Amino acid sequence: MKKWNILLLTFAISLMTTGAFAHAIWIETANTGQIGKAQTVRIYYGEFVDGERDSVAKWYSDIKDLELWLVGPDQKKIKLKTTAAANYYEAKFTPGSNGAYTLTISHQAKELGGETKYHFLASADVTVGKPAGKSTVFVNSLQLQKSEITSAQVNKQIMLKASHNNSDAAKMKVSVFSPNGWSKELTTDTTGSVSFLPPFPGRYVIEISDMDKTAGEHYGKPYQETWSGATYSFEVK
């Protein structure tokens, strides 16, 4: 009986771990904005490729306590107020000048999945007017980004740049998810770059993940590894 209970516990932990790995947070907002006009931003948690957006009440651990930050053209970082709805958190900001705006989230879940710590990250860009130069701003420890996001079009090559701990995220796996269930697995090159041709219009979510085998302690509990998953979301016309 004792052996059977241990097996059941191991299986339960495995299911919990698998569920947390499969899920992600992502940001949805329009690619472009206007000076003086409020921009709506929504944060979801679930399985984008399956059209699954979990109700806020069922979000894993303390993910609902995440913080949403905005980096403007002046590179100043501002925390945005979020309000809970049925299955998302919503925020608004009003651009005060032309330029590139980056929305970012970085949240380490309080609860461990077995001996694994989970780090959820997300980002999205908003272009206002015609910003000068490249808009790429890396503010998270693991992040994907594309400059000139307004140029995203069906069957037109999209180039993304990945960063990991302020360095090029070379030879890392990247997953591309489309609005209709189509997906593609890619690998970044030695400079952290990766590209793909979007076959359909609509919102895409790109995900990159990393497993760090460094052990440590989190909220008084020991862990053996840290899983980090970062998403980048944008619309394709």
Short mmCIF file of C-alpha atoms in Angstrom, two decimals:
data_model
loop_
_atom_site.label_atom_id
_atom_site.label_comp_id
_atom_site.label_asym_id
_atom_site.label_seq_id
_atom_site.Cartn_x
_atom_site.Cartn_y
_atom_site.Cartn_z
CA MET A 1 0.00 0.00 0.00
CA LYS A 2 2.83 2.39 0.88
CA LYS A 3 4.51 1.72 -2.46
CA TRP A 4 1.22 2.33 -4.27
CA ASN A 5 0.73 5.67 -2.49
CA ILE A 6 4.23 6.76 -3.47
CA LEU A 7 3.51 5.87 -7.10
CA LEU A 8 0.26 7.86 -7.03
CA LEU A 9 2.04 10.86 -5.51
CA THR A 10 4.78 10.69 -8.15
CA PHE A 11 2.16 10.50 -10.90
CA ALA A 12 0.26 13.48 -9.48
CA ILE A 13 3.42 15.59 -9.34
CA SER A 14 4.21 14.55 -12.91
CA LEU A 15 0.79 15.70 -14.08
CA MET A 16 1.16 19.03 -12.29
CA THR A 17 4.61 19.57 -13.76
CA THR A 18 3.44 18.70 -17.28
CA GLY A 19 0.51 21.10 -16.98
CA ALA A 20 2.68 23.97 -15.83
CA PHE A 21 5.19 23.36 -18.62
CA ALA A 22 2.45 23.28 -21.25
CA HIS A 23 0.86 26.53 -20.11
CA ALA A 24 2.23 30.01 -20.66
CA ILE A 25 1.32 33.65 -20.18
CA TRP A 26 1.12 35.97 -23.16
CA ILE A 27 0.24 39.60 -23.87
CA GLU A 28 -2.33 40.70 -26.44
CA THR A 29 -2.46 44.27 -27.74
CA ALA A 30 -2.55 46.00 -31.12
CA ASN A 31 0.79 46.32 -32.95
CA THR A 32 0.27 50.05 -33.36
CA GLY A 33 -1.00 52.92 -31.22
CA GLN A 34 -1.73 56.64 -31.42
CA ILE A 35 -0.55 59.59 -29.38
CA GLY A 36 -3.20 60.56 -26.84
CA LYS A 37 -5.33 57.45 -27.42
CA ALA A 38 -5.61 54.76 -24.73
CA GLN A 39 -4.07 51.42 -25.72
CA THR A 40 -5.74 48.30 -24.31
CA VAL A 41 -3.52 45.45 -23.14
CA ARG A 42 -4.68 41.99 -22.06
CA ILE A 43 -2.76 39.21 -20.32
CA TYR A 44 -3.78 35.57 -20.73
CA TYR A 45 -2.65 32.27 -19.22
CA GLY A 46 -3.32 28.94 -20.88
CA GLU A 47 -2.67 27.17 -24.20
CA PHE A 48 -2.79 29.66 -27.08
CA VAL A 49 -2.43 27.04 -29.82
CA ASP A 50 -5.50 25.18 -28.49
CA GLY A 51 -7.53 28.35 -27.97
CA GLU A 52 -7.45 27.71 -24.22
CA ARG A 53 -7.52 30.77 -21.98
CA ASP A 54 -7.84 29.72 -18.34
CA SER A 55 -10.14 31.59 -15.98
CA VAL A 56 -8.17 33.83 -13.62
CA ALA A 57 -9.41 31.78 -10.66
CA LYS A 58 -7.56 28.74 -12.05
CA TRP A 59 -4.23 30.40 -12.85
CA TYR A 60 -1.29 28.41 -11.52
CA SER A 61 0.14 29.31 -8.11
CA ASP A 62 0.36 33.11 -7.64
CA ILE A 63 0.63 34.04 -11.34
CA LYS A 64 -2.33 36.38 -10.85
CA ASP A 65 0.03 38.59 -8.81
CA LEU A 66 2.24 39.27 -11.84
CA GLU A 67 3.32 42.81 -12.70
CA LEU A 68 3.01 44.42 -16.13
CA TRP A 69 5.66 46.96 -17.09
CA LEU A 70 5.92 49.43 -19.95
CA VAL A 71 9.19 50.66 -21.45
CA GLY A 72 8.67 53.79 -23.56
CA PRO A 73 10.77 55.52 -26.23
CA ASP A 74 12.67 57.32 -23.44
CA GLN A 75 13.60 53.88 -21.99
CA LYS A 76 11.83 54.66 -18.71
CA LYS A 77 10.12 51.65 -17.10
CA ILE A 78 6.60 52.21 -15.74
CA LYS A 79 4.41 49.73 -13.86
CA LEU A 80 0.88 49.53 -15.28
CA LYS A 81 -2.21 48.90 -13.17
CA THR A 82 -4.00 45.66 -14.08
CA THR A 83 -7.64 44.73 -13.51
CA ALA A 84 -8.94 41.15 -13.40
CA ALA A 85 -11.70 39.95 -15.73
CA ALA A 86 -13.07 36.42 -16.21
CA ASN A 87 -10.08 34.94 -18.03
CA TYR A 88 -7.58 37.77 -18.41
CA TYR A 89 -6.04 40.80 -16.78
CA GLU A 90 -6.44 44.15 -18.53
CA ALA A 91 -4.42 47.34 -18.48
CA LYS A 92 -4.34 50.57 -20.46
CA PHE A 93 -1.70 53.15 -21.28
CA THR A 94 -1.76 56.29 -23.37
CA PRO A 95 1.28 56.99 -25.60
CA GLY A 96 2.59 60.51 -25.16
CA SER A 97 5.00 60.51 -28.10
CA ASN A 98 5.94 58.64 -31.25
CA GLY A 99 8.28 55.72 -30.84
CA ALA A 100 8.57 52.09 -29.77
CA TYR A 101 6.86 50.83 -26.61
CA THR A 102 7.61 47.43 -25.05
CA LEU A 103 5.28 45.65 -22.61
CA THR A 104 6.90 43.06 -20.36
CA ILE A 105 6.16 40.53 -17.62
CA SER A 106 8.59 38.49 -15.53
CA HIS A 107 7.11 36.36 -12.75
CA GLN A 108 8.54 33.43 -10.80
CA ALA A 109 5.68 31.28 -9.51
CA LYS A 110 5.69 30.88 -5.74
CA GLU A 111 4.83 27.18 -5.84
CA LEU A 112 7.27 24.57 -7.10
CA GLY A 113 6.32 21.76 -9.46
CA GLY A 114 8.05 18.91 -7.69
CA GLU A 115 11.66 20.12 -7.59
CA THR A 116 11.21 22.61 -10.45
CA LYS A 117 10.83 26.38 -10.16
CA TYR A 118 8.79 28.08 -12.90
CA HIS A 119 9.64 31.46 -14.36
CA PHE A 120 6.97 32.91 -16.67
CA LEU A 121 7.93 35.76 -18.99
CA ALA A 122 6.11 37.63 -21.76
CA SER A 123 6.55 40.67 -23.98
CA ALA A 124 4.82 42.57 -26.78
CA ASP A 125 5.61 45.71 -28.77
CA VAL A 126 3.55 48.73 -29.79
CA THR A 127 4.71 51.17 -32.46
CA VAL A 128 3.43 54.75 -32.43
CA GLY A 129 4.16 56.85 -35.51
CA LYS A 130 7.47 56.17 -37.23
CA PRO A 131 10.16 55.53 -34.63
CA ALA A 132 13.72 56.22 -35.67
CA GLY A 133 16.05 53.22 -35.78
CA LYS A 134 15.41 49.76 -34.34
CA SER A 135 12.86 49.22 -31.59
CA THR A 136 14.46 46.14 -30.03
CA VAL A 137 14.66 46.51 -26.25
CA PHE A 138 15.64 43.50 -24.14
CA VAL A 139 14.43 43.90 -20.57
CA ASN A 140 13.75 40.28 -19.51
CA SER A 141 16.30 37.56 -18.75
CA LEU A 142 14.81 35.47 -21.58
CA GLN A 143 13.11 37.29 -24.41
CA LEU A 144 12.16 37.27 -28.09
CA GLN A 145 11.61 40.43 -30.08
CA LYS A 146 11.17 41.74 -33.61
CA SER A 147 11.97 45.24 -34.80
CA GLU A 148 9.43 47.01 -37.04
CA ILE A 149 6.58 44.80 -35.89
CA THR A 150 4.09 46.73 -38.06
CA SER A 151 5.61 45.03 -41.11
CA ALA A 152 4.35 41.55 -40.14
CA GLN A 153 2.45 40.21 -43.14
CA VAL A 154 1.28 36.84 -44.43
CA ASN A 155 3.96 34.99 -46.44
CA LYS A 156 6.53 37.68 -45.67
CA GLN A 157 9.66 36.61 -43.78
CA ILE A 158 9.62 37.54 -40.10
CA MET A 159 12.97 37.78 -38.34
CA LEU A 160 13.12 37.46 -34.56
CA LYS A 161 15.99 37.99 -32.15
CA ALA A 162 16.32 36.01 -28.92
CA SER A 163 18.23 37.12 -25.83
CA HIS A 164 19.17 35.06 -22.78
CA ASN A 165 20.77 36.78 -19.78
CA ASN A 166 21.73 39.77 -21.95
CA SER A 167 23.49 37.57 -24.51
CA ASP A 168 22.44 36.06 -27.84
CA ALA A 169 20.23 33.02 -27.22
CA ALA A 170 22.13 30.73 -29.59
CA LYS A 171 20.87 27.28 -30.60
CA MET A 172 17.69 27.44 -28.53
CA LYS A 173 14.34 25.91 -29.46
CA VAL A 174 11.56 28.28 -30.50
CA SER A 175 7.88 27.38 -31.00
CA VAL A 176 5.65 29.38 -33.35
CA PHE A 177 1.89 29.22 -32.73
CA SER A 178 -0.67 30.62 -35.18
CA PRO A 179 -4.30 31.66 -34.52
CA ASN A 180 -5.76 28.57 -36.24
CA GLY A 181 -3.70 25.83 -34.60
CA TRP A 182 -0.79 25.73 -37.05
CA SER A 183 2.58 25.55 -35.31
CA LYS A 184 6.25 25.23 -36.19
CA GLU A 185 9.40 24.32 -34.26
CA LEU A 186 12.57 26.31 -34.98
CA THR A 187 16.10 26.70 -33.62
CA THR A 188 17.94 30.00 -33.26
CA ASP A 189 21.28 30.42 -35.01
CA THR A 190 24.58 31.38 -33.36
CA THR A 191 23.47 35.02 -33.13
CA GLY A 192 20.13 34.19 -31.50
CA SER A 193 18.18 34.93 -34.69
CA VAL A 194 15.36 32.88 -36.14
CA SER A 195 12.88 33.47 -38.98
CA PHE A 196 9.65 32.02 -40.40
CA LEU A 197 6.95 32.70 -43.01
CA PRO A 198 3.51 33.20 -41.42
CA PRO A 199 0.95 31.37 -43.59
CA PHE A 200 -2.14 32.90 -41.98
CA PRO A 201 -3.27 36.33 -40.77
CA GLY A 202 -4.11 36.96 -37.13
CA ARG A 203 -2.34 36.82 -33.79
CA TYR A 204 0.81 34.74 -33.33
CA VAL A 205 2.48 33.72 -30.09
CA ILE A 206 6.16 32.76 -30.22
CA GLU A 207 7.66 30.87 -27.28
CA ILE A 208 11.22 30.13 -26.20
CA SER A 209 12.15 28.12 -23.12
CA ASP A 210 15.19 27.20 -21.07
CA MET A 211 15.97 24.72 -18.30
CA ASP A 212 18.62 25.79 -15.80
CA LYS A 213 19.93 22.90 -13.71
CA THR A 214 21.25 25.17 -10.93
CA ALA A 215 19.75 24.18 -7.57
CA GLY A 216 18.58 26.68 -4.99
CA GLU A 217 15.87 27.65 -2.52
CA HIS A 218 12.60 29.44 -3.32
CA TYR A 219 10.23 30.64 -0.57
CA GLY A 220 11.99 28.30 1.85
CA LYS A 221 11.71 25.23 -0.37
CA PRO A 222 14.61 23.58 -2.23
CA TYR A 223 14.54 23.17 -6.01
CA GLN A 224 16.87 21.39 -8.42
CA GLU A 225 16.13 23.27 -11.64
CA THR A 226 14.42 26.35 -13.06
CA TRP A 227 12.23 26.28 -16.14
CA SER A 228 11.88 29.64 -17.89
CA GLY A 229 9.32 30.17 -20.64
CA ALA A 230 9.07 33.47 -22.54
CA THR A 231 6.41 34.42 -25.08
CA TYR A 232 6.27 37.17 -27.68
CA SER A 233 2.95 38.06 -29.28
CA PHE A 234 1.99 40.13 -32.33
CA GLU A 235 -0.54 40.36 -35.15
CA VAL A 236 0.07 39.42 -38.79
CA LYS A 237 -1.94 41.18 -41.49
#
